[in-house]
Structure formats: C-alpha cells, structure tokens
C-alpha positions as a printed Julia matrix, in Angstrom:
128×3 Matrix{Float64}:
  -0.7     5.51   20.88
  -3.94    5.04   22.41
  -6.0     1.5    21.53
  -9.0     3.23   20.1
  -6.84    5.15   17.4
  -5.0     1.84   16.55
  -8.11   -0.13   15.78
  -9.93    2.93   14.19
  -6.37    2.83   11.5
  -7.08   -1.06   11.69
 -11.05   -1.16   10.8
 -10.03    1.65    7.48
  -7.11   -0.47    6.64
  -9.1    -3.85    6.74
 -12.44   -1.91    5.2
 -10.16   -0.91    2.21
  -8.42   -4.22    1.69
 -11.3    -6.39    1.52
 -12.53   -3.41   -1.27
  -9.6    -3.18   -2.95
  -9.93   -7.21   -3.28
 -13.77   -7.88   -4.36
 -13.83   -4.6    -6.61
  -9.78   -6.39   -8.15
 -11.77   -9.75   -8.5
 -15.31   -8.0    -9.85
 -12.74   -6.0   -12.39
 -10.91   -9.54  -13.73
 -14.14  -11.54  -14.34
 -15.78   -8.99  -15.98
 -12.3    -7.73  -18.51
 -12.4   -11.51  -19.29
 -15.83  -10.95  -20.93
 -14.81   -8.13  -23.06
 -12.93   -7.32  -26.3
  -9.42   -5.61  -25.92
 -10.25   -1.59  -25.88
 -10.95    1.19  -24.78
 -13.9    -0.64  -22.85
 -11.51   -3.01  -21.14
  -9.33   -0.85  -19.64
 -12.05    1.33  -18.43
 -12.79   -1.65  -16.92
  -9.36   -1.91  -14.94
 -10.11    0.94  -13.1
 -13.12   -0.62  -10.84
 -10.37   -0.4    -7.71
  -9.42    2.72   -8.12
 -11.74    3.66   -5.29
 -10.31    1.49   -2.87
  -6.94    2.25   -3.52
  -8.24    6.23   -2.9
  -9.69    5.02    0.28
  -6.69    2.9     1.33
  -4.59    6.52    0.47
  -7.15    8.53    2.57
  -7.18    6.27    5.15
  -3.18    6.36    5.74
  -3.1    10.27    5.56
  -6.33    9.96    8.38
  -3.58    7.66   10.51
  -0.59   10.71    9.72
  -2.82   13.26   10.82
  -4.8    11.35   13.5
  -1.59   10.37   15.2
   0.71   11.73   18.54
   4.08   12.94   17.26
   5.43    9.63   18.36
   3.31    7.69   16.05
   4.09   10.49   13.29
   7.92    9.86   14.03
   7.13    6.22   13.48
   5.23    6.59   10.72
   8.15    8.87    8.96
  10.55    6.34    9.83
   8.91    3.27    8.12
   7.68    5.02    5.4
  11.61    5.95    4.96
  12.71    2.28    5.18
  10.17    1.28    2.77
  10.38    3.66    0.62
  14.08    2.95    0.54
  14.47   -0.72    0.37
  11.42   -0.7    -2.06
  12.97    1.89   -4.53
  16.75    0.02   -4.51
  14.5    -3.42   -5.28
  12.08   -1.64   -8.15
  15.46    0.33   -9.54
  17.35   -3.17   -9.34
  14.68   -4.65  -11.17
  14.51   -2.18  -13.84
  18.15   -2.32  -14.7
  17.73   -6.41  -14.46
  15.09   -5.89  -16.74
  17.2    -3.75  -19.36
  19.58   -6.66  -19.39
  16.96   -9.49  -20.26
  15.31  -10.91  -16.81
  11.46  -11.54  -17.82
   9.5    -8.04  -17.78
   7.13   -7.53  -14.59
   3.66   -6.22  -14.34
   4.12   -2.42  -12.86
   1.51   -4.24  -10.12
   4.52   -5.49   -8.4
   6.18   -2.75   -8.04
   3.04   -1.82   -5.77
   3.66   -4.64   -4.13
   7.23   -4.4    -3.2
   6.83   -0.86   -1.54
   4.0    -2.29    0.29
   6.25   -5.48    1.49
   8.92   -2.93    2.03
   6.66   -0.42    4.41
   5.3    -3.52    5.93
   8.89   -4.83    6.88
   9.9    -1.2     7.81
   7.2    -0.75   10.02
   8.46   -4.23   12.17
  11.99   -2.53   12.23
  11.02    0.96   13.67
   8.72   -0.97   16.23
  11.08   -2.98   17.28
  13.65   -0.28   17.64
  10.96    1.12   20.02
  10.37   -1.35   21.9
  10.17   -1.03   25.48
C-alpha cells in the first residue's frame, strides 16, 4: 500500500477522532445543563457528524485501496466483527441472567477493540 494512501486514511481517521471527542465532550456539558426531554436527547446527537465522517472515511480507505489492502481490510473487519459479536451476544445473555446492564456505547466499543485487534492479526499474518 503506498505511504501517501496510508497517511491520507491516517489524517481522516485522526480528523474524525479528535471530532468525535470535542463534539462527545461539547454534547455532555451542555445535557448536564438541561432538563430530561425531548431537548436533551436532541442534545446527544451533537457527534453524530463525526461518527458519519469516521463511516465515510473507512468506506474512502475500502474504495481507495489495492486489492491487497481490500483483502486486508475484509479480513479484519471479519475478525472483528466476529470476536466483537460472540463478546456483545455473551454479554447480552450475561445480562439476561443478572450481570449489571451496559450502556449500548460499549458495545461500540468492543467492535472497535475487536477490528483494532483484528487488524494486528491479519498484519501480522502478512508480514514479510
């Protein structure tokens, strides 16, 4: 994959992040000031457009990419959607049985974690 496309993926990536968490932080501050309504939760949806940009800027990397990349992409995307659907689903059932109930947020997280970890798998099964 060449270097430019890499750190074109990385500058979205990072742009979206650092959006995702001023426009999460900007959302909390201000819900604190408000009565529970309609109001408030209209309020939880300030980083909405970050997590549309973080989407768009994944689908940019799919279609931006060789068909070794896309192969790599498909793989760890697999993995992690995999690994994070046995933990959610494991969870859930947990859950139905009486472990403490979760924000859905996590669940966000985990298939994050999981795509993270699957991505360090399929490069390392790559590796030169």
């Amino acid at each position: 994959m060449k270097p430019q496309f890499r750190k074109r993926y990385a500058v979205r990536f990072a742009i979206g992040m650092v959006s995702y968490m001023i426009l999460l932080t900007i959302a909390l501050l201000i819900t604190h000031t408000v009565a529970e309504g309609p109001e408030r939760v209209l309020l939880g949806l300030i980083p909405i457009p970050a997590v549309l940009f973080l989407a768009w800027s994944a689908i940019q990397f799919s279609r931006e990419a060789d068909e070794f990349a896309r192969r790599q992409l498909t793989e760890s995307l697999a993995i992690g959607f995999s690994a994070g659907s046995a933990l959610v689903l494991s969870y859930g059932l947990l859950d139905s049985f009486g472990a403490p109930t979760l924000s859905w947020i996590w669940a966000f997280a985990t298939y994050g974690v999981c795509w993270a970890i699957g991505s360090v798998v399929v490069n390392q099964r790559y590796r030169p």
